[in-house]
PDB file of C-alpha atoms in Angstrom:
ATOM      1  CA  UNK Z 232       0.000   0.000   0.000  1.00 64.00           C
ATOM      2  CA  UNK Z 233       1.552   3.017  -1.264  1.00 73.00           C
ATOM      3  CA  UNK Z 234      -0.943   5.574  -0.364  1.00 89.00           C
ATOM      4  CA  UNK Z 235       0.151   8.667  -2.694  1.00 93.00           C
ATOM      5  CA  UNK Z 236       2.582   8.677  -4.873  1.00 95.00           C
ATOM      6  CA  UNK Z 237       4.126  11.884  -6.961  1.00 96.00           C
ATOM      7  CA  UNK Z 238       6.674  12.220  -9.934  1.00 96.00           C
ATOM      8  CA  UNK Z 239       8.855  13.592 -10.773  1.00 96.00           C
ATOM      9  CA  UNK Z 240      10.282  14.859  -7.233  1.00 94.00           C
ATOM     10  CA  UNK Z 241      12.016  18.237  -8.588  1.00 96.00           C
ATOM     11  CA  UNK Z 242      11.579  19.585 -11.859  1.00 96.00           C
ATOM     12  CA  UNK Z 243      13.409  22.582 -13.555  1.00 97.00           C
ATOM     13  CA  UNK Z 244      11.328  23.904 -16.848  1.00 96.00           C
ATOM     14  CA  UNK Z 245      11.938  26.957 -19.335  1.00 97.00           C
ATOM     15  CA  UNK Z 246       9.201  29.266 -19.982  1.00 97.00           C
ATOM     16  CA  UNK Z 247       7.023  28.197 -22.584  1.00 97.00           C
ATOM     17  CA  UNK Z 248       8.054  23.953 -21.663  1.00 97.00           C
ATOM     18  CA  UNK Z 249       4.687  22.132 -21.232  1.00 96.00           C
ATOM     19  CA  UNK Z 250       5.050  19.069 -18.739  1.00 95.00           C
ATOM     20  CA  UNK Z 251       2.380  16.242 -16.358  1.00 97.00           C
ATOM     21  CA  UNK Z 252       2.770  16.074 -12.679  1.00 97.00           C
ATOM     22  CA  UNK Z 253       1.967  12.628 -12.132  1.00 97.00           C
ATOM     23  CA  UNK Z 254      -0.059  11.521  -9.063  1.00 97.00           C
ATOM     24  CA  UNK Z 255      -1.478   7.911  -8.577  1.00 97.00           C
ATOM     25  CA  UNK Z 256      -3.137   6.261  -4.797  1.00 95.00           C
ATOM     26  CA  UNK Z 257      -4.208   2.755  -4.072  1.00 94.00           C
ATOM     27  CA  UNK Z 258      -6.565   3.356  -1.425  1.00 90.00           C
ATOM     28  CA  UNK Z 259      -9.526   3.477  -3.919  1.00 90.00           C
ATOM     29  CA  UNK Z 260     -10.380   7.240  -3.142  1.00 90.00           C
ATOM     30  CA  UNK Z 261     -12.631   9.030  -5.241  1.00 89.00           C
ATOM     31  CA  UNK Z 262     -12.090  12.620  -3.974  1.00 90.00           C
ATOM     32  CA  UNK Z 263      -8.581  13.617  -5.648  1.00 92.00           C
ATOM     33  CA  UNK Z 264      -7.005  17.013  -5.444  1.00 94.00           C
ATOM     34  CA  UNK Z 265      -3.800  19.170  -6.668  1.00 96.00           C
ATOM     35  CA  UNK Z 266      -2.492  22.383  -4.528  1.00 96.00           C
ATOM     36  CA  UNK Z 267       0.198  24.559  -5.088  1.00 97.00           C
ATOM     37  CA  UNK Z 268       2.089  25.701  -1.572  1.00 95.00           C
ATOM     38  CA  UNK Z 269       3.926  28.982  -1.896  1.00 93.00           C
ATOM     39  CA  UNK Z 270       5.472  30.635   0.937  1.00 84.00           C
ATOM     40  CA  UNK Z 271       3.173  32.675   2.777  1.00 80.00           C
ATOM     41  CA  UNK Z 272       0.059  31.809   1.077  1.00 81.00           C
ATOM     42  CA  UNK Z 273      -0.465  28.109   2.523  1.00 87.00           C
ATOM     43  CA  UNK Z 274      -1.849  25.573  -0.043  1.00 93.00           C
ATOM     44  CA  UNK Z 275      -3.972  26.587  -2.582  1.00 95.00           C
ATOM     45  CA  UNK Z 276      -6.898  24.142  -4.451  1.00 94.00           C
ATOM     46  CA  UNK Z 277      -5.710  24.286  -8.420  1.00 96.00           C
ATOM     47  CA  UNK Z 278      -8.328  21.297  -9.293  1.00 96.00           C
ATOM     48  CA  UNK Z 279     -10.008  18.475  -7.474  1.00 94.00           C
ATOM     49  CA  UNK Z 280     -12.195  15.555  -8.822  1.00 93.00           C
ATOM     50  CA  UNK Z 281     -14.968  13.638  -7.345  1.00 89.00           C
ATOM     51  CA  UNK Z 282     -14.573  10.596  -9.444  1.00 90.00           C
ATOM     52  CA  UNK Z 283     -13.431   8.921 -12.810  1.00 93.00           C
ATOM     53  CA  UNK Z 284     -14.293  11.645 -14.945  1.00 94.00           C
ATOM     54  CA  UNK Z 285     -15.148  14.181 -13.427  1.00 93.00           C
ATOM     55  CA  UNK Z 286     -13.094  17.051 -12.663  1.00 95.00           C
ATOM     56  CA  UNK Z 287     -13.783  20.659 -11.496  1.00 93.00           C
ATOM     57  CA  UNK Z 288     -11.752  24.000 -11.002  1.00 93.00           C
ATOM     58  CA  UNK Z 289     -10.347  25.349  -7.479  1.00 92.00           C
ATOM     59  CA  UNK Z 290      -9.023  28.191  -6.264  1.00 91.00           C
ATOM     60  CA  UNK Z 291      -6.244  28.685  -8.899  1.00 95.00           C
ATOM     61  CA  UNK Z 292      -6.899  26.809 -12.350  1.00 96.00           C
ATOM     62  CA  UNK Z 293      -5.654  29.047 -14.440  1.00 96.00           C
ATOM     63  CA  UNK Z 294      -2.979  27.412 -16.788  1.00 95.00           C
ATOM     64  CA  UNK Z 295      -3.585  24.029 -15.423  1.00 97.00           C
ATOM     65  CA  UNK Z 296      -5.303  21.238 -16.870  1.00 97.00           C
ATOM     66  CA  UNK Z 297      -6.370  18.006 -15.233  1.00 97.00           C
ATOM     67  CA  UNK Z 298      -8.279  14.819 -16.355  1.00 96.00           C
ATOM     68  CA  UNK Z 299      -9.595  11.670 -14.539  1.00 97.00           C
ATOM     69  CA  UNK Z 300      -9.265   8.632 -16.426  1.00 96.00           C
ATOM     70  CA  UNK Z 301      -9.416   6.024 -13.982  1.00 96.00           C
ATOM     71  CA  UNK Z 302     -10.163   6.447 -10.150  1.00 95.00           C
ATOM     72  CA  UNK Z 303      -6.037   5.832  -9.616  1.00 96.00           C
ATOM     73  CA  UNK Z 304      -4.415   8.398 -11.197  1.00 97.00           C
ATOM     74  CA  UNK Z 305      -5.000  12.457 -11.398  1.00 98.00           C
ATOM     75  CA  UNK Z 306      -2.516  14.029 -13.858  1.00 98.00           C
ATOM     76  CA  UNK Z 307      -2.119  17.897 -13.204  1.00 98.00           C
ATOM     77  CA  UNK Z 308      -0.946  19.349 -16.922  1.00 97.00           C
ATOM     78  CA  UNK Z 309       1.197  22.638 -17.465  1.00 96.00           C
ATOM     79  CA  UNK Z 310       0.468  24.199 -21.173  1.00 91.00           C
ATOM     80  CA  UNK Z 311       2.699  26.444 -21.049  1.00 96.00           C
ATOM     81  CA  UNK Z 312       4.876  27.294 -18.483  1.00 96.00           C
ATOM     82  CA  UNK Z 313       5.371  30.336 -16.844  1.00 97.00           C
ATOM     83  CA  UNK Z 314       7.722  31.637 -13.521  1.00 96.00           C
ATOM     84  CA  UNK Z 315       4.366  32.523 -11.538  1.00 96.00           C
ATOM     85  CA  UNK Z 316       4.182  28.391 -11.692  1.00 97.00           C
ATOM     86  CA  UNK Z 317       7.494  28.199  -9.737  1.00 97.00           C
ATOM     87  CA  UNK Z 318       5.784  26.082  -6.527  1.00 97.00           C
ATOM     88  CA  UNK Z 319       5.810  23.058  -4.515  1.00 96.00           C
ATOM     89  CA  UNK Z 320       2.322  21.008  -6.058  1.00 97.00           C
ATOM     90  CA  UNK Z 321       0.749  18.354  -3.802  1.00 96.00           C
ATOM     91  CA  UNK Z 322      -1.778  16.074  -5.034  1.00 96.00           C
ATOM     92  CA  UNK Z 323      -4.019  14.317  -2.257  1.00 92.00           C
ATOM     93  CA  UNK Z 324      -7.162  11.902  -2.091  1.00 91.00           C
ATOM     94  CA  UNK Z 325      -9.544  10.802   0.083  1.00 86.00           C
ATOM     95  CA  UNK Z 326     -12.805   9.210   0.626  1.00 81.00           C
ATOM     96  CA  UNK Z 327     -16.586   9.796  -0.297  1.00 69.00           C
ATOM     97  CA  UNK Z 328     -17.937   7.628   2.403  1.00 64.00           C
ATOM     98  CA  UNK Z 329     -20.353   9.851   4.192  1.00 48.00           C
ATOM     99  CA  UNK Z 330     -18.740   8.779   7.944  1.00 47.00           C
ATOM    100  CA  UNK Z 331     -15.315   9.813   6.793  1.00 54.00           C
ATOM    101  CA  UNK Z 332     -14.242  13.092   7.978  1.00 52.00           C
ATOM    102  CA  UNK Z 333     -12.327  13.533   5.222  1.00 58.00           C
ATOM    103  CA  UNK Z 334      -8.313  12.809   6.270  1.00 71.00           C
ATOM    104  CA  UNK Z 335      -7.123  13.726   3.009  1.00 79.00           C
ATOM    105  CA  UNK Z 336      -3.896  11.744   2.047  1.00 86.00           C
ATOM    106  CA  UNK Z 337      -1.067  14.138   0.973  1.00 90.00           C
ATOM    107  CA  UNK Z 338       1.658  13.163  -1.675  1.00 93.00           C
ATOM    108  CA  UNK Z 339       5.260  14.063  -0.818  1.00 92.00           C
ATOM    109  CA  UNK Z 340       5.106  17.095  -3.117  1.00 94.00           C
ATOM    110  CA  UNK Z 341       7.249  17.588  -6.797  1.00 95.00           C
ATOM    111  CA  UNK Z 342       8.989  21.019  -6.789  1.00 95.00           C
ATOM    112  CA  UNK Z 343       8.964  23.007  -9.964  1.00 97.00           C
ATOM    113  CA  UNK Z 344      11.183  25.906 -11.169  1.00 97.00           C
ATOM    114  CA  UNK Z 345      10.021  27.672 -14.381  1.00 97.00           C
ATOM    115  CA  UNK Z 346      12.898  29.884 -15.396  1.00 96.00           C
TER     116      UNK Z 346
ATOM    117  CA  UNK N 184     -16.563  32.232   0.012  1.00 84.00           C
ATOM    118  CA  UNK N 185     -15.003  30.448   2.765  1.00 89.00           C
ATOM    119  CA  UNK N 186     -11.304  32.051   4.005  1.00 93.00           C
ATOM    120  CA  UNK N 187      -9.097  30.951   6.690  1.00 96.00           C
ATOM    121  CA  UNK N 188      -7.022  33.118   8.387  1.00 96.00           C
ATOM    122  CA  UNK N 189      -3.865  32.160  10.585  1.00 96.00           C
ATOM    123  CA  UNK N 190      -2.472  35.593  12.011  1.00 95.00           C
ATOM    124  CA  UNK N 191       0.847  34.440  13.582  1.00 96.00           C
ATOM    125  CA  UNK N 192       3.298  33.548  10.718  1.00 94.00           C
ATOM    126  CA  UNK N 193       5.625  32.407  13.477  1.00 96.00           C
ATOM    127  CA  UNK N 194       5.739  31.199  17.023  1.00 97.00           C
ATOM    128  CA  UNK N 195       8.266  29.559  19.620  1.00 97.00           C
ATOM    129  CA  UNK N 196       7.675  27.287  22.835  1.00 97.00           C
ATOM    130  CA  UNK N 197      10.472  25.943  25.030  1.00 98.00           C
ATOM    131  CA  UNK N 198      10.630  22.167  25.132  1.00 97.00           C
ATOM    132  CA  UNK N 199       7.779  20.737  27.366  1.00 97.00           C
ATOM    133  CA  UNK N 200       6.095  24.095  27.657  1.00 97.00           C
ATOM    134  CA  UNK N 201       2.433  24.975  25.703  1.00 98.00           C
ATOM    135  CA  UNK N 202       2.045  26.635  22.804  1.00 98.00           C
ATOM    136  CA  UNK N 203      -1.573  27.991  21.311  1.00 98.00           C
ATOM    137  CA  UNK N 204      -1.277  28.717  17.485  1.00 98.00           C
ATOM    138  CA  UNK N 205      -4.413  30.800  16.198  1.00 98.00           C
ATOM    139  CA  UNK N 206      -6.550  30.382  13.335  1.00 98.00           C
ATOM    140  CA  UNK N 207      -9.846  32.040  12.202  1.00 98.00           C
ATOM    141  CA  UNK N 208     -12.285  31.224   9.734  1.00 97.00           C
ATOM    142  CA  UNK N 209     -14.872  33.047   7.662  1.00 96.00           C
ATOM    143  CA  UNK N 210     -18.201  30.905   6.137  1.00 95.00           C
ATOM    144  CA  UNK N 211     -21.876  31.241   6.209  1.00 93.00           C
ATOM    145  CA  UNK N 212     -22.129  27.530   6.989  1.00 91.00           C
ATOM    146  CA  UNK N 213     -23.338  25.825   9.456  1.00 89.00           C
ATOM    147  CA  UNK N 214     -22.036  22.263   8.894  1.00 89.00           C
ATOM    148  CA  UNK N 215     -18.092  21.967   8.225  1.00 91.00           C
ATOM    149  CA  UNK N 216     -14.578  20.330   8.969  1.00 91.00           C
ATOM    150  CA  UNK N 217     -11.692  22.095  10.679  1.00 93.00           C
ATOM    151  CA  UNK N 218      -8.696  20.362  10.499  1.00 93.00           C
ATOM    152  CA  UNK N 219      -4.958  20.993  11.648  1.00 96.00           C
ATOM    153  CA  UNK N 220      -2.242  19.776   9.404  1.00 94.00           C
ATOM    154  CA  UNK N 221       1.718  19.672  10.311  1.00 94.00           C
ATOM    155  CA  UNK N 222       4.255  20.161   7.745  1.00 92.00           C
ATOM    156  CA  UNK N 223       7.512  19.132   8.664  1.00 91.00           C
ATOM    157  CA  UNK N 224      10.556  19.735   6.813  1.00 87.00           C
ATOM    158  CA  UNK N 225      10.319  16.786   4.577  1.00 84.00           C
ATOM    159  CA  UNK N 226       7.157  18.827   3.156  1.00 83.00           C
ATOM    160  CA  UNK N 227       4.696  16.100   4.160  1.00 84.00           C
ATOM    161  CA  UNK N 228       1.762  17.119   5.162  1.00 87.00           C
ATOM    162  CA  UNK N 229       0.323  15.147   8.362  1.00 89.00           C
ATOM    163  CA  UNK N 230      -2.849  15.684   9.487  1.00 89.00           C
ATOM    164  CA  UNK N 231      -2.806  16.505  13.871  1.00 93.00           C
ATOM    165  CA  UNK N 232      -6.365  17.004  14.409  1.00 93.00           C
ATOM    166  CA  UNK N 233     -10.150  17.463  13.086  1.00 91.00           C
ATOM    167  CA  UNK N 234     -12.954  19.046  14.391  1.00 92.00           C
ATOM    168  CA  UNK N 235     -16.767  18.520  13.432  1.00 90.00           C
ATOM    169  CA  UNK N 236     -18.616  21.433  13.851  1.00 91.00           C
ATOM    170  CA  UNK N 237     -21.924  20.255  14.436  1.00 90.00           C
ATOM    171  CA  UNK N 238     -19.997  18.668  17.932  1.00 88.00           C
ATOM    172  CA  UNK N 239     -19.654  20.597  20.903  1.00 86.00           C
ATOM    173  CA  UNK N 240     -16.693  18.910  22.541  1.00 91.00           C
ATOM    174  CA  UNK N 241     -13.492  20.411  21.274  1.00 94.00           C
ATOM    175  CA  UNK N 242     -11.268  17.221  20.083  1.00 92.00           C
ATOM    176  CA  UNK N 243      -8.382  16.026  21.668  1.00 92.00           C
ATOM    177  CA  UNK N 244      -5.376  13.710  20.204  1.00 90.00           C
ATOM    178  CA  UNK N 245      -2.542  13.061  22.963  1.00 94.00           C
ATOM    179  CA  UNK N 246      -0.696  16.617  23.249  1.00 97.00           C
ATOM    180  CA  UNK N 247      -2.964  18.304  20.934  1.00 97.00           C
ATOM    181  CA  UNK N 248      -6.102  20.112  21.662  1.00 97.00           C
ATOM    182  CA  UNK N 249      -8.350  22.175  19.883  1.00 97.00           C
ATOM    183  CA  UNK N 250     -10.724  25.182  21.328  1.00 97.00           C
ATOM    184  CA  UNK N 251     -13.611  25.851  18.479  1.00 96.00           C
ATOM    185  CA  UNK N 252     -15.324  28.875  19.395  1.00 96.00           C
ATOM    186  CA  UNK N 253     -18.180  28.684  16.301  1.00 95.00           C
ATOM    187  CA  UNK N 254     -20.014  31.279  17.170  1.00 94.00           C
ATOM    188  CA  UNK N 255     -16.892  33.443  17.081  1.00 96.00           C
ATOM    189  CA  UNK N 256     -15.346  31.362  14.221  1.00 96.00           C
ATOM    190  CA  UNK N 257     -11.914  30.756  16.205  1.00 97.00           C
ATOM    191  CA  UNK N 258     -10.048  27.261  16.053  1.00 97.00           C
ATOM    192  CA  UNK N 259      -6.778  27.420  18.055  1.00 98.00           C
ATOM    193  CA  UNK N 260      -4.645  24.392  18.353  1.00 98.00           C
ATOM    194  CA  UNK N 261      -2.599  24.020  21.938  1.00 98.00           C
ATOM    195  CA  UNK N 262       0.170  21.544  22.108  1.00 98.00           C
ATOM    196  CA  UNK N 263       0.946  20.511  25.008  1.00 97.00           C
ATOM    197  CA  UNK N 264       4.370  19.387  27.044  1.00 97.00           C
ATOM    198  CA  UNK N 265       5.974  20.452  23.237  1.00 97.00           C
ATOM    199  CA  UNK N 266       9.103  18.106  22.149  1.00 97.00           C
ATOM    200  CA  UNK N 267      11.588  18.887  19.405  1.00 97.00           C
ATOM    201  CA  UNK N 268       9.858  16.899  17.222  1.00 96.00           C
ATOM    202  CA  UNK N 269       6.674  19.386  17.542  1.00 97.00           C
ATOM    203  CA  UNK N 270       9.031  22.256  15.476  1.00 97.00           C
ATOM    204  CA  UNK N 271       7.043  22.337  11.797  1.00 96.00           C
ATOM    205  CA  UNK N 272       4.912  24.534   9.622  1.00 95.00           C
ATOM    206  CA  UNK N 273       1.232  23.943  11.029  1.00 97.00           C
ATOM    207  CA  UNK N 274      -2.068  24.845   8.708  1.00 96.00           C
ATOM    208  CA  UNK N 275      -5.577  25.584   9.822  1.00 96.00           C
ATOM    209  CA  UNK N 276      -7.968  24.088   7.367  1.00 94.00           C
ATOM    210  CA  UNK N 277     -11.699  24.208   6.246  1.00 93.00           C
ATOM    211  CA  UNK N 278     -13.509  21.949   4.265  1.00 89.00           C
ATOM    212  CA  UNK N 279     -17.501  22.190   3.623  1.00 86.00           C
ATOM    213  CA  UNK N 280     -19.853  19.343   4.899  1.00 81.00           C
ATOM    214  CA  UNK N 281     -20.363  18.447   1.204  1.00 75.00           C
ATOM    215  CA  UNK N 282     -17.208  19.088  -0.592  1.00 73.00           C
ATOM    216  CA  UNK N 283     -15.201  16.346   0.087  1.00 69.00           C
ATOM    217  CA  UNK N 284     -11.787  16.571  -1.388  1.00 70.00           C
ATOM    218  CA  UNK N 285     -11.806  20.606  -1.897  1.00 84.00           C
ATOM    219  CA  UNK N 286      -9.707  22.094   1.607  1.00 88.00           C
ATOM    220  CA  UNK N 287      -9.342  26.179   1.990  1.00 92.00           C
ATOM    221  CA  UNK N 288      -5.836  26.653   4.160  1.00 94.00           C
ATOM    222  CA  UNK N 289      -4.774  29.242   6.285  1.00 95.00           C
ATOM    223  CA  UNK N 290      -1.514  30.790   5.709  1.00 94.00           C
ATOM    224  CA  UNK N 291       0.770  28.827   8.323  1.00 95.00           C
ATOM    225  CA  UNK N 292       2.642  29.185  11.230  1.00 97.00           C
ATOM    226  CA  UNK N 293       5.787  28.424  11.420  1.00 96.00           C
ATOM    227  CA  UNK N 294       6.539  26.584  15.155  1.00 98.00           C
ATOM    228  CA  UNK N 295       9.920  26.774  16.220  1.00 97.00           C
ATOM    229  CA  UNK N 296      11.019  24.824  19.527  1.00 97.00           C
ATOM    230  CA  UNK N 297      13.792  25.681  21.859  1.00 96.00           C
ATOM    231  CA  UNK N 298      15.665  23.096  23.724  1.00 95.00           C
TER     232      UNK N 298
END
């Protein structure tokens, strides 16, 4: 049991570079989300999905993309990257069960650098 | 829209004394999750405690307690009989009754402790 999982770990793009943050869990979780962390700002919601399929915007979606193929995996797309994308991005998941207060299960984070 | 607020952006406890870190929330709900999350230096994000609001017991796990004040919207985490181990970036968090998977953070605090 893996729980999260995120790759790459540290990534260094040029402006313009598109690139997928990768996130997979084996817990079965239907609630999947990415944030962005920047210092003094906390963790910010950049997409979230509620299931295979479906997907919807957060706080910060703009020049993100996201799709939900299958209920593992929750790839977080750049287009077209810029420095304000410069972040740590965490991807988490939890359950829908109605009795689960919702302990969301945190990735270890990938670091990007747009230069 | 729902906003959390943490106003201390840092804080420091001598080992084995307690600490209170602050946090405020804004929402026009009346069912909700509070949560406390630690963020060591390895970036992982642990979850410390949760709160219900519909409960009137503040929660308690070991060291760490909670005092929700909902009709003043306050949610301060105390840590008791703090250890080294305590030192990390902590986040308030709010998450709707029905939005599973979608968490609004407060800004952090960063806990240092001193030996």
């Amino acid at each position: 049991n893996a729980g999260v999982t995120q790759t790459p770990k540290f990534q260094v793009l040029k402006t313009g570079q598109s690139m997928t943050l990768q996130c997979a869990q084996d817990m079965n979780h239907e609630y999947m989300s990415w944030y962005r962390q920047d210092p003094g700002m906390g963790l910010r919601l950049i997409h979230y999905s509620v299931g295979a399929g479906i997907t919807d915007q957060g706080e910060v979606p703009n020049g993100y993309n996201v799709s939900r193929s299958t209920t593992e995996d929750f790839p977080l797309r750049l287009l077209s990257a810029a420095p304000s994308q410069t972040s740590v991005y965490f991807c988490a998941s939890s359950s829908l069960e109605s009795w689960s207060v919702d302990t969301q299960y945190f990735g270890p984070g990938t670091r990007l650098t747009v230069l | 829209a729902q906003t959390v607020t943490q106003s201390q952006p840092e804080m420091s406890v001598q080992e084995a004394e307690t600490v209170t870190l602050s946090c405020t929330y804004d929402t026009s709900e009346s069912d909700y999750y509070l949560f406390w999350y630690k963020q060591p230096p390895s970036r992982q994000m642990i979850l410390v405690i949760r709160q219900e609001a519909y409960k009137q017991q503040n929660a308690t796990e070991n060291r760490f307690s909670v005092n929700f004040q909902k009709a003043a919207k306050s949610f301060s985490l105390k840590i008791s009989d703090s250890q080294l181990g305590d030192a990390a970036m902590y986040f308030c968090a709010y998450r709707s009754y029905n939005q599973g998977g979608k968490l609004i953070f407060g800004q952090g605090t960063e806990l240092s402790v001193k030996p």
